[in-house]
Amino acid sequence: MNITRSSALGAIWKLGIGFIVLVSVSWSGHTLHAQLPQDVRDVFEGMMESLEPDLQKKFQQAIDNDTDKVEFTAEQFLRFRDNPANPFEGLDQLNVKKGGGNVALKFELPSMRDRRIAQLERQNRSLLDQVAEPAASSAASTVRIFSDQRQIALGIAISKNGMILTKASEVEVHDKVRCQLGDGTLHDATIFRTDEPNDLAILKVNSNRLTPIAWSNSKPRLGCFLLSPDSDGSVMAMGSYSVQPRSTVVGEQAFLGVQPITSTGGVMIRDVKPGAASYEAGLRDGDTIYLLGKTEITDVASLVKAIRAQRPGDRIKINYRRNGVDRTATATLGGNKISGDRAARFKMMNRLGAVPSRRDGNFPLVFQHDTPLFPEQCGGPIVNLNGEVIGINIARKGRAATYAIPADHAQVIVNELLRETVAEATEAK
């Protein structure tokens, strides 16, 4: 890179979720270029819908040119810095003013795909191999889906004669996809039918040797272990069933109305105001919540997670402690409508430590588990320790959340899609 003018911005800053090398440059005919890592590409794509058109164009050019560097005018940089979808903290430390020189940002992230798994971690390969037997039964029905040479999703065989269920948003953006069956053969695939609300697609391949999945209607218990199998019978990752099936369609979120602070024996609450669900239930500043419903509250994260598992209007029992005395209350949770800016910011901050799916929300019915999958590992089955297929992984949401469509709901969707096909064929006669 030939820099004809540099400034104090030529330094390495640790900002937000990655390292950014920032330099203010004017160009002299040389192109700033470096290969774009997949993790950085995923973050770029995740920001796009929340950026202004000219900023979208900048990041799309980086994606198209396979580069991790983006050049802005000073004015564009300031707008990107202040956009709620920007997950990189610390950009306000840079002395950039309107009318100044261009700013080129190099985006880098520590690779999550190549992260070394410690021996005692749940995702350690030696541990996953020990629990692989239950996953083997669904391996023959699991399909890998590729575009060019890159895996973009998994799929589930739903009929012997070439029908495969997968995640729609990962396959629709590619002109050509191929499916690798359990025997290793590759087959060109076409999109047969889609269901947009559930982000599901049925692909069709020219084969009559598929092994249809055996769905189960078994209902998991909260906290039970779940396995996400690959097509070779190995376990990609293991997690636990954390939230019962619910809708994640955009709208109001359940709201207790407290400012939580982790303390000894639970979470101390502050800023309890008249009119809030917490106040109406009798909670006051200084109370310590240690149980919400049946969920033990040990820190702020556990309280937030327990509340988000509810819906506005739900009544929930709260065990709390005031001045050393244990008490109970029942709160009717309110609704907290998230603004566009807050929603965009929350979405991007949720990417810390994870690579969320292209579409990671707004599903009519999903259950949540904490298996750390990558987007290209969604679309396949999820099984319990008995090997029963209890759902299809549909999206990686964030650091500790992956969504799956329950098996009984998936079967209803598939039957409806195939029924529409029969109806259309009948009408055509």
Short mmCIF file of C-alpha atoms in Angstrom, two decimals:
data_model
loop_
_atom_site.label_atom_id
_atom_site.label_comp_id
_atom_site.label_asym_id
_atom_site.label_seq_id
_atom_site.Cartn_x
_atom_site.Cartn_y
_atom_site.Cartn_z
CA MET A 1 0.00 0.00 0.00
CA ASN A 2 1.41 3.36 -1.04
CA ILE A 3 0.36 6.09 1.39
CA THR A 4 1.16 9.59 0.22
CA ARG A 5 -0.23 11.26 3.35
CA SER A 6 -0.65 9.74 6.79
CA SER A 7 -1.83 10.98 10.15
CA ALA A 8 -2.08 10.05 13.80
CA LEU A 9 -4.73 7.55 12.80
CA GLY A 10 -2.03 5.20 11.57
CA ALA A 11 -2.17 2.93 14.62
CA ILE A 12 -3.68 -0.28 15.87
CA TRP A 13 -6.72 0.13 18.09
CA LYS A 14 -8.57 -2.54 20.02
CA LEU A 15 -12.17 -1.67 19.32
CA GLY A 16 -15.27 -3.63 20.25
CA ILE A 17 -15.25 -7.12 18.82
CA GLY A 18 -12.02 -6.93 16.87
CA PHE A 19 -8.83 -5.13 16.03
CA ILE A 20 -8.97 -2.34 13.47
CA VAL A 21 -5.94 -0.77 11.85
CA LEU A 22 -6.90 2.79 11.01
CA VAL A 23 -5.08 5.11 8.64
CA SER A 24 -6.07 8.35 6.97
CA VAL A 25 -4.88 8.19 3.40
CA SER A 26 -5.07 9.80 0.02
CA TRP A 27 -4.63 7.41 -2.85
CA SER A 28 -2.02 7.43 -5.58
CA GLY A 29 -3.24 4.71 -7.89
CA HIS A 30 -2.68 1.78 -5.59
CA THR A 31 -5.49 -0.44 -4.35
CA LEU A 32 -5.77 -1.36 -0.70
CA HIS A 33 -6.61 -5.06 -0.72
CA ALA A 34 -6.50 -8.08 1.53
CA GLN A 35 -8.59 -11.23 1.59
CA LEU A 36 -11.85 -10.93 3.52
CA PRO A 37 -12.13 -13.56 6.30
CA GLN A 38 -15.50 -15.29 6.57
CA ASP A 39 -16.14 -14.00 10.11
CA VAL A 40 -15.61 -10.40 9.01
CA ARG A 41 -17.79 -10.97 5.95
CA ASP A 42 -20.58 -12.18 8.24
CA VAL A 43 -20.36 -8.99 10.33
CA PHE A 44 -20.43 -6.81 7.19
CA GLU A 45 -23.52 -8.61 5.91
CA GLY A 46 -25.19 -8.32 9.30
CA MET A 47 -24.81 -4.55 9.37
CA MET A 48 -26.02 -3.87 5.84
CA GLU A 49 -29.76 -3.54 6.38
CA SER A 50 -29.27 -0.91 9.09
CA LEU A 51 -26.87 1.34 7.15
CA GLU A 52 -27.57 4.23 4.80
CA PRO A 53 -27.36 3.36 1.07
CA ASP A 54 -23.91 4.93 0.52
CA LEU A 55 -22.48 3.04 3.51
CA GLN A 56 -24.14 -0.16 2.33
CA LYS A 57 -22.39 0.34 -0.98
CA LYS A 58 -19.01 0.69 0.76
CA PHE A 59 -19.37 -2.60 2.62
CA GLN A 60 -20.87 -4.39 -0.38
CA GLN A 61 -17.86 -3.33 -2.44
CA ALA A 62 -15.58 -4.82 0.22
CA ILE A 63 -17.53 -8.07 0.08
CA ASP A 64 -17.50 -8.13 -3.72
CA ASN A 65 -13.76 -7.33 -3.84
CA ASP A 66 -12.96 -9.86 -1.09
CA THR A 67 -11.17 -7.27 1.04
CA ASP A 68 -11.25 -6.48 4.76
CA LYS A 69 -10.52 -2.78 4.21
CA VAL A 70 -13.11 -0.06 3.68
CA GLU A 71 -12.38 3.57 2.79
CA PHE A 72 -14.71 6.38 3.92
CA THR A 73 -14.86 10.09 3.53
CA ALA A 74 -14.65 11.82 6.90
CA GLU A 75 -18.39 12.50 6.80
CA GLN A 76 -19.18 8.86 6.00
CA PHE A 77 -16.90 7.69 8.79
CA LEU A 78 -18.72 9.89 11.31
CA ARG A 79 -22.10 8.52 10.22
CA PHE A 80 -20.86 4.95 10.45
CA ARG A 81 -19.35 5.62 13.88
CA ASP A 82 -22.67 6.97 15.18
CA ASN A 83 -24.90 4.31 13.56
CA PRO A 84 -26.50 2.00 16.17
CA ALA A 85 -25.66 -1.01 14.00
CA ASN A 86 -21.94 -0.31 14.37
CA PRO A 87 -20.64 -2.85 16.93
CA PHE A 88 -17.13 -1.37 17.16
CA GLU A 89 -16.67 0.67 20.31
CA GLY A 90 -13.96 3.31 20.64
CA LEU A 91 -14.22 4.93 17.22
CA ASP A 92 -15.10 8.18 18.97
CA GLN A 93 -11.51 8.29 20.24
CA LEU A 94 -10.36 9.18 16.74
CA ASN A 95 -9.96 12.85 15.93
CA VAL A 96 -11.93 12.89 12.68
CA LYS A 97 -13.75 16.04 11.61
CA LYS A 98 -16.03 16.82 8.69
CA GLY A 99 -14.07 18.00 5.72
CA GLY A 100 -10.97 16.09 6.78
CA GLY A 101 -9.10 13.44 4.78
CA ASN A 102 -10.38 9.99 3.92
CA VAL A 103 -10.33 7.27 6.56
CA ALA A 104 -9.52 3.66 5.68
CA LEU A 105 -10.47 1.00 8.19
CA LYS A 106 -9.01 -2.48 8.22
CA PHE A 107 -11.35 -4.87 10.03
CA GLU A 108 -9.95 -7.91 11.80
CA LEU A 109 -11.56 -10.46 14.10
CA PRO A 110 -10.00 -13.31 16.01
CA SER A 111 -11.08 -16.41 14.11
CA MET A 112 -13.86 -18.20 15.97
CA ARG A 113 -13.81 -21.10 13.52
CA ASP A 114 -10.15 -21.84 14.25
CA ARG A 115 -10.34 -21.25 18.00
CA ARG A 116 -8.55 -23.89 20.05
CA ILE A 117 -11.01 -25.80 22.25
CA ALA A 118 -9.63 -26.45 25.73
CA GLN A 119 -9.62 -30.00 27.08
CA LEU A 120 -12.33 -29.39 29.72
CA GLU A 121 -14.70 -27.48 27.43
CA ARG A 122 -18.00 -29.07 26.44
CA GLN A 123 -17.08 -28.80 22.73
CA ASN A 124 -13.78 -30.65 23.09
CA ARG A 125 -13.56 -33.27 20.33
CA SER A 126 -12.70 -36.13 22.71
CA LEU A 127 -15.89 -35.46 24.69
CA LEU A 128 -18.06 -35.11 21.58
CA ASP A 129 -16.73 -38.41 20.27
CA GLN A 130 -17.83 -40.12 23.49
CA VAL A 131 -21.46 -39.05 22.94
CA ALA A 132 -21.54 -39.57 19.18
CA GLU A 133 -23.54 -42.83 19.19
CA PRO A 134 -27.02 -41.18 19.52
CA ALA A 135 -26.23 -38.88 16.59
CA ALA A 136 -25.32 -41.72 14.23
CA SER A 137 -28.93 -42.71 13.54
CA SER A 138 -29.74 -39.37 11.86
CA ALA A 139 -26.49 -39.11 9.90
CA ALA A 140 -27.86 -40.95 6.87
CA SER A 141 -30.63 -38.33 6.61
CA THR A 142 -28.31 -35.35 7.00
CA VAL A 143 -27.11 -33.57 3.84
CA ARG A 144 -24.34 -31.02 3.31
CA ILE A 145 -25.21 -28.13 1.00
CA PHE A 146 -22.53 -26.30 -1.00
CA SER A 147 -22.18 -23.26 -3.23
CA ASP A 148 -18.99 -23.46 -5.27
CA GLN A 149 -16.62 -25.19 -2.85
CA ARG A 150 -18.01 -23.66 0.35
CA GLN A 151 -20.52 -25.30 2.66
CA ILE A 152 -23.44 -22.92 3.21
CA ALA A 153 -25.90 -25.07 5.20
CA LEU A 154 -27.01 -28.52 6.21
CA GLY A 155 -30.21 -30.19 5.10
CA ILE A 156 -32.52 -33.02 6.11
CA ALA A 157 -33.80 -35.66 3.70
CA ILE A 158 -37.60 -35.81 3.96
CA SER A 159 -38.36 -38.28 1.17
CA LYS A 160 -36.57 -41.08 -0.63
CA ASN A 161 -37.00 -39.45 -4.04
CA GLY A 162 -34.85 -36.35 -3.62
CA MET A 163 -36.66 -33.93 -1.28
CA ILE A 164 -34.41 -32.10 1.21
CA LEU A 165 -35.46 -29.61 3.91
CA THR A 166 -33.05 -26.77 4.74
CA LYS A 167 -32.70 -23.13 5.79
CA ALA A 168 -34.08 -20.96 3.00
CA SER A 169 -32.14 -17.73 3.54
CA GLU A 170 -28.80 -19.51 3.21
CA VAL A 171 -29.60 -21.13 -0.15
CA GLU A 172 -31.76 -18.48 -1.84
CA VAL A 173 -28.85 -16.03 -2.22
CA HIS A 174 -26.81 -18.45 -4.34
CA ASP A 175 -27.33 -19.05 -8.04
CA LYS A 176 -26.23 -22.67 -7.84
CA VAL A 177 -26.25 -25.10 -4.94
CA ARG A 178 -25.27 -28.73 -4.70
CA CYS A 179 -26.13 -31.35 -2.09
CA GLN A 180 -23.69 -33.93 -0.81
CA LEU A 181 -25.55 -37.07 0.23
CA GLY A 182 -24.45 -39.52 2.87
CA ASP A 183 -22.71 -41.69 0.29
CA GLY A 184 -20.48 -38.74 -0.69
CA THR A 185 -22.08 -38.08 -4.07
CA LEU A 186 -22.81 -34.50 -5.13
CA HIS A 187 -26.07 -33.55 -6.83
CA ASP A 188 -27.24 -30.28 -8.34
CA ALA A 189 -30.22 -28.95 -6.41
CA THR A 190 -33.11 -26.66 -7.24
CA ILE A 191 -35.39 -24.82 -4.85
CA PHE A 192 -38.68 -26.72 -4.98
CA ARG A 193 -40.72 -24.66 -2.50
CA THR A 194 -40.14 -22.22 0.35
CA ASP A 195 -41.88 -21.16 3.57
CA GLU A 196 -40.78 -17.59 4.33
CA PRO A 197 -42.20 -17.21 7.87
CA ASN A 198 -40.22 -20.22 9.10
CA ASP A 199 -37.22 -19.64 6.77
CA LEU A 200 -37.49 -23.17 5.39
CA ALA A 201 -36.95 -24.42 1.85
CA ILE A 202 -37.40 -27.77 0.18
CA LEU A 203 -34.65 -28.60 -2.31
CA LYS A 204 -35.01 -31.20 -5.04
CA VAL A 205 -32.15 -33.40 -6.25
CA ASN A 206 -32.18 -36.12 -8.89
CA SER A 207 -31.82 -39.14 -6.64
CA ASN A 208 -34.07 -41.85 -5.24
CA ARG A 209 -31.59 -43.09 -2.67
CA LEU A 210 -32.21 -40.67 0.19
CA THR A 211 -33.00 -41.86 3.70
CA PRO A 212 -35.94 -39.84 5.07
CA ILE A 213 -35.56 -38.46 8.58
CA ALA A 214 -37.45 -40.14 11.43
CA TRP A 215 -38.97 -37.21 13.35
CA SER A 216 -39.80 -37.59 17.01
CA ASN A 217 -42.46 -35.77 19.01
CA SER A 218 -40.54 -36.25 22.25
CA LYS A 219 -40.67 -33.13 24.44
CA PRO A 220 -37.27 -32.25 25.93
CA ARG A 221 -36.87 -31.12 29.53
CA LEU A 222 -35.21 -27.83 30.33
CA GLY A 223 -31.49 -28.33 30.88
CA CYS A 224 -31.22 -31.65 29.03
CA PHE A 225 -28.29 -32.15 26.67
CA LEU A 226 -28.77 -31.95 22.90
CA LEU A 227 -26.52 -32.99 20.02
CA SER A 228 -26.17 -31.48 16.54
CA PRO A 229 -24.94 -34.24 14.20
CA ASP A 230 -23.05 -33.90 10.95
CA SER A 231 -23.63 -36.07 7.89
CA ASP A 232 -20.70 -38.35 8.75
CA GLY A 233 -22.21 -39.36 12.09
CA SER A 234 -19.95 -37.15 14.19
CA VAL A 235 -21.26 -34.53 16.61
CA MET A 236 -20.55 -30.96 15.51
CA ALA A 237 -21.39 -29.50 18.91
CA MET A 238 -23.33 -30.18 22.11
CA GLY A 239 -25.63 -27.86 24.02
CA SER A 240 -28.50 -27.76 26.47
CA TYR A 241 -32.20 -27.09 26.02
CA SER A 242 -32.67 -23.65 27.55
CA VAL A 243 -36.01 -22.07 26.53
CA GLN A 244 -39.33 -23.75 25.70
CA PRO A 245 -40.89 -23.21 22.23
CA ARG A 246 -42.06 -19.66 21.68
CA SER A 247 -42.49 -17.04 18.99
CA THR A 248 -39.65 -14.63 18.26
CA VAL A 249 -41.72 -12.51 15.90
CA VAL A 250 -40.65 -8.88 16.24
CA GLY A 251 -42.79 -6.95 18.72
CA GLU A 252 -42.80 -6.14 22.39
CA GLN A 253 -40.49 -7.87 24.85
CA ALA A 254 -41.42 -8.80 28.40
CA PHE A 255 -40.28 -6.12 30.85
CA LEU A 256 -39.94 -6.18 34.65
CA GLY A 257 -38.71 -2.61 35.04
CA VAL A 258 -35.59 -2.79 37.22
CA GLN A 259 -31.92 -1.89 37.04
CA PRO A 260 -30.14 -5.16 38.02
CA ILE A 261 -26.81 -5.41 39.85
CA THR A 262 -25.12 -8.75 40.56
CA SER A 263 -24.68 -9.23 44.31
CA THR A 264 -24.22 -11.98 46.87
CA GLY A 265 -27.08 -14.46 46.70
CA GLY A 266 -28.77 -13.14 43.59
CA VAL A 267 -29.37 -9.84 41.79
CA MET A 268 -29.99 -6.59 43.63
CA ILE A 269 -32.44 -4.24 41.90
CA ARG A 270 -32.43 -0.48 41.62
CA ASP A 271 -34.49 2.18 39.85
CA VAL A 272 -37.86 0.58 40.64
CA LYS A 273 -40.36 3.22 39.52
CA PRO A 274 -44.11 3.59 40.10
CA GLY A 275 -46.06 2.05 37.25
CA ALA A 276 -43.42 -0.57 36.40
CA ALA A 277 -44.29 -4.26 36.71
CA SER A 278 -41.74 -4.60 39.51
CA TYR A 279 -43.22 -1.73 41.54
CA GLU A 280 -46.80 -2.99 41.16
CA ALA A 281 -45.64 -6.40 42.44
CA GLY A 282 -44.27 -4.77 45.59
CA LEU A 283 -40.55 -4.83 44.78
CA ARG A 284 -38.44 -1.87 45.87
CA ASP A 285 -34.89 -0.56 45.46
CA GLY A 286 -32.39 -2.75 47.33
CA ASP A 287 -34.37 -5.99 47.08
CA THR A 288 -32.37 -9.03 45.91
CA ILE A 289 -34.07 -11.41 43.47
CA TYR A 290 -32.85 -15.02 43.70
CA LEU A 291 -35.63 -16.95 41.93
CA LEU A 292 -37.81 -15.99 38.94
CA GLY A 293 -40.44 -18.65 38.31
CA LYS A 294 -38.40 -21.85 38.53
CA THR A 295 -35.17 -20.23 37.34
CA GLU A 296 -32.40 -19.59 39.86
CA ILE A 297 -31.08 -16.04 39.53
CA THR A 298 -27.36 -15.85 40.18
CA ASP A 299 -26.28 -12.88 38.06
CA VAL A 300 -27.62 -10.20 35.74
CA ALA A 301 -27.39 -12.46 32.68
CA SER A 302 -29.58 -15.14 34.28
CA LEU A 303 -32.22 -12.54 35.24
CA VAL A 304 -32.31 -11.05 31.75
CA LYS A 305 -32.52 -14.49 30.15
CA ALA A 306 -35.36 -15.55 32.46
CA ILE A 307 -37.38 -12.42 31.67
CA ARG A 308 -36.83 -12.72 27.91
CA ALA A 309 -38.22 -16.25 28.03
CA GLN A 310 -41.59 -14.72 29.02
CA ARG A 311 -44.12 -12.65 27.11
CA PRO A 312 -45.77 -9.33 27.96
CA GLY A 313 -48.75 -10.01 30.22
CA ASP A 314 -47.32 -13.23 31.71
CA ARG A 315 -47.66 -13.53 35.50
CA ILE A 316 -44.55 -14.86 37.19
CA LYS A 317 -43.62 -15.62 40.78
CA ILE A 318 -40.55 -13.83 42.16
CA ASN A 319 -38.60 -14.91 45.22
CA TYR A 320 -36.58 -12.09 46.69
CA ARG A 321 -34.83 -11.02 49.86
CA ARG A 322 -35.32 -7.71 51.70
CA ASN A 323 -33.26 -6.85 54.77
CA GLY A 324 -32.37 -10.51 55.22
CA VAL A 325 -35.98 -11.71 55.05
CA ASP A 326 -37.14 -13.97 52.19
CA ARG A 327 -40.32 -12.83 50.46
CA THR A 328 -42.39 -13.67 47.39
CA ALA A 329 -44.26 -11.56 44.87
CA THR A 330 -46.18 -12.13 41.65
CA ALA A 331 -45.46 -9.71 38.82
CA THR A 332 -47.49 -9.18 35.65
CA LEU A 333 -44.79 -8.46 33.11
CA GLY A 334 -45.14 -5.36 31.02
CA GLY A 335 -44.16 -4.81 27.40
CA ASN A 336 -41.04 -2.92 26.44
CA LYS A 337 -41.09 -1.97 22.75
CA ILE A 338 -37.52 -1.76 21.46
CA SER A 339 -36.79 1.23 19.26
CA GLY A 340 -35.20 0.79 15.86
CA ASP A 341 -31.88 2.17 17.07
CA ARG A 342 -31.83 0.04 20.22
CA ALA A 343 -32.85 -3.04 18.28
CA ALA A 344 -30.07 -2.51 15.73
CA ARG A 345 -27.51 -1.94 18.47
CA PHE A 346 -28.68 -4.97 20.44
CA LYS A 347 -28.52 -7.13 17.33
CA MET A 348 -24.93 -6.16 16.59
CA MET A 349 -23.70 -6.44 20.19
CA ASN A 350 -25.25 -9.91 20.30
CA ARG A 351 -22.65 -10.89 17.70
CA LEU A 352 -19.91 -10.78 20.33
CA GLY A 353 -18.37 -14.23 20.44
CA ALA A 354 -20.64 -15.65 17.73
CA VAL A 355 -21.37 -15.59 14.00
CA PRO A 356 -25.16 -15.25 13.75
CA SER A 357 -27.09 -16.57 10.77
CA ARG A 358 -28.08 -14.39 7.83
CA ARG A 359 -31.61 -14.49 9.25
CA ASP A 360 -31.56 -15.07 12.99
CA GLY A 361 -35.02 -14.09 14.24
CA ASN A 362 -38.71 -13.41 13.65
CA PHE A 363 -39.74 -17.09 13.73
CA PRO A 364 -43.32 -18.18 14.55
CA LEU A 365 -42.22 -21.05 16.82
CA VAL A 366 -38.74 -22.11 17.95
CA PHE A 367 -37.07 -23.50 21.03
CA GLN A 368 -33.71 -22.18 22.19
CA HIS A 369 -30.54 -24.04 23.09
CA ASP A 370 -26.98 -22.91 23.67
CA THR A 371 -25.13 -25.07 21.12
CA PRO A 372 -22.38 -22.96 19.46
CA LEU A 373 -23.08 -23.56 15.78
CA PHE A 374 -21.95 -21.56 12.78
CA PRO A 375 -24.45 -20.41 10.12
CA GLU A 376 -23.32 -23.09 7.68
CA GLN A 377 -24.09 -25.75 10.33
CA CYS A 378 -27.78 -24.78 10.53
CA GLY A 379 -30.49 -26.55 8.57
CA GLY A 380 -29.66 -29.97 10.00
CA PRO A 381 -31.26 -32.09 12.72
CA ILE A 382 -30.88 -31.74 16.48
CA VAL A 383 -31.25 -34.86 18.62
CA ASN A 384 -31.50 -35.77 22.29
CA LEU A 385 -29.26 -38.29 24.03
CA ASN A 386 -31.62 -41.08 22.94
CA GLY A 387 -30.97 -40.20 19.29
CA GLU A 388 -34.50 -38.87 18.76
CA VAL A 389 -34.75 -36.04 16.22
CA ILE A 390 -36.56 -33.30 18.15
CA GLY A 391 -36.13 -30.46 15.65
CA ILE A 392 -34.22 -28.70 12.89
CA ASN A 393 -31.57 -26.10 13.72
CA ILE A 394 -32.77 -22.94 12.00
CA ALA A 395 -30.49 -20.11 13.18
CA ARG A 396 -27.53 -19.11 15.29
CA LYS A 397 -28.78 -16.11 17.22
CA GLY A 398 -25.89 -15.02 19.38
CA ARG A 399 -23.18 -15.96 21.82
CA ALA A 400 -25.39 -18.28 23.89
CA ALA A 401 -28.44 -18.82 21.71
CA THR A 402 -29.31 -21.07 18.78
CA TYR A 403 -32.89 -21.54 17.56
CA ALA A 404 -34.48 -24.79 16.40
CA ILE A 405 -37.94 -25.49 14.98
CA PRO A 406 -39.63 -28.28 17.00
CA ALA A 407 -40.10 -31.56 15.13
CA ASP A 408 -43.89 -31.53 15.32
CA HIS A 409 -44.04 -27.99 13.91
CA ALA A 410 -41.53 -28.86 11.16
CA GLN A 411 -43.68 -31.82 10.11
CA VAL A 412 -46.76 -29.61 9.82
CA ILE A 413 -44.82 -27.16 7.61
CA VAL A 414 -43.45 -29.92 5.36
CA ASN A 415 -46.85 -31.57 4.98
CA GLU A 416 -48.41 -28.25 4.06
CA LEU A 417 -45.74 -27.48 1.45
CA LEU A 418 -46.13 -30.91 -0.14
CA ARG A 419 -49.93 -30.64 0.01
CA GLU A 420 -49.73 -27.37 -1.94
CA THR A 421 -47.72 -29.18 -4.60
CA VAL A 422 -50.38 -31.90 -4.92
CA ALA A 423 -53.11 -29.26 -5.12
CA GLU A 424 -51.30 -27.39 -7.88
CA ALA A 425 -50.79 -30.59 -9.87
CA THR A 426 -54.49 -31.41 -9.55
CA GLU A 427 -55.54 -27.94 -10.70
CA ALA A 428 -53.24 -28.19 -13.72
CA LYS A 429 -55.05 -31.28 -15.06
#
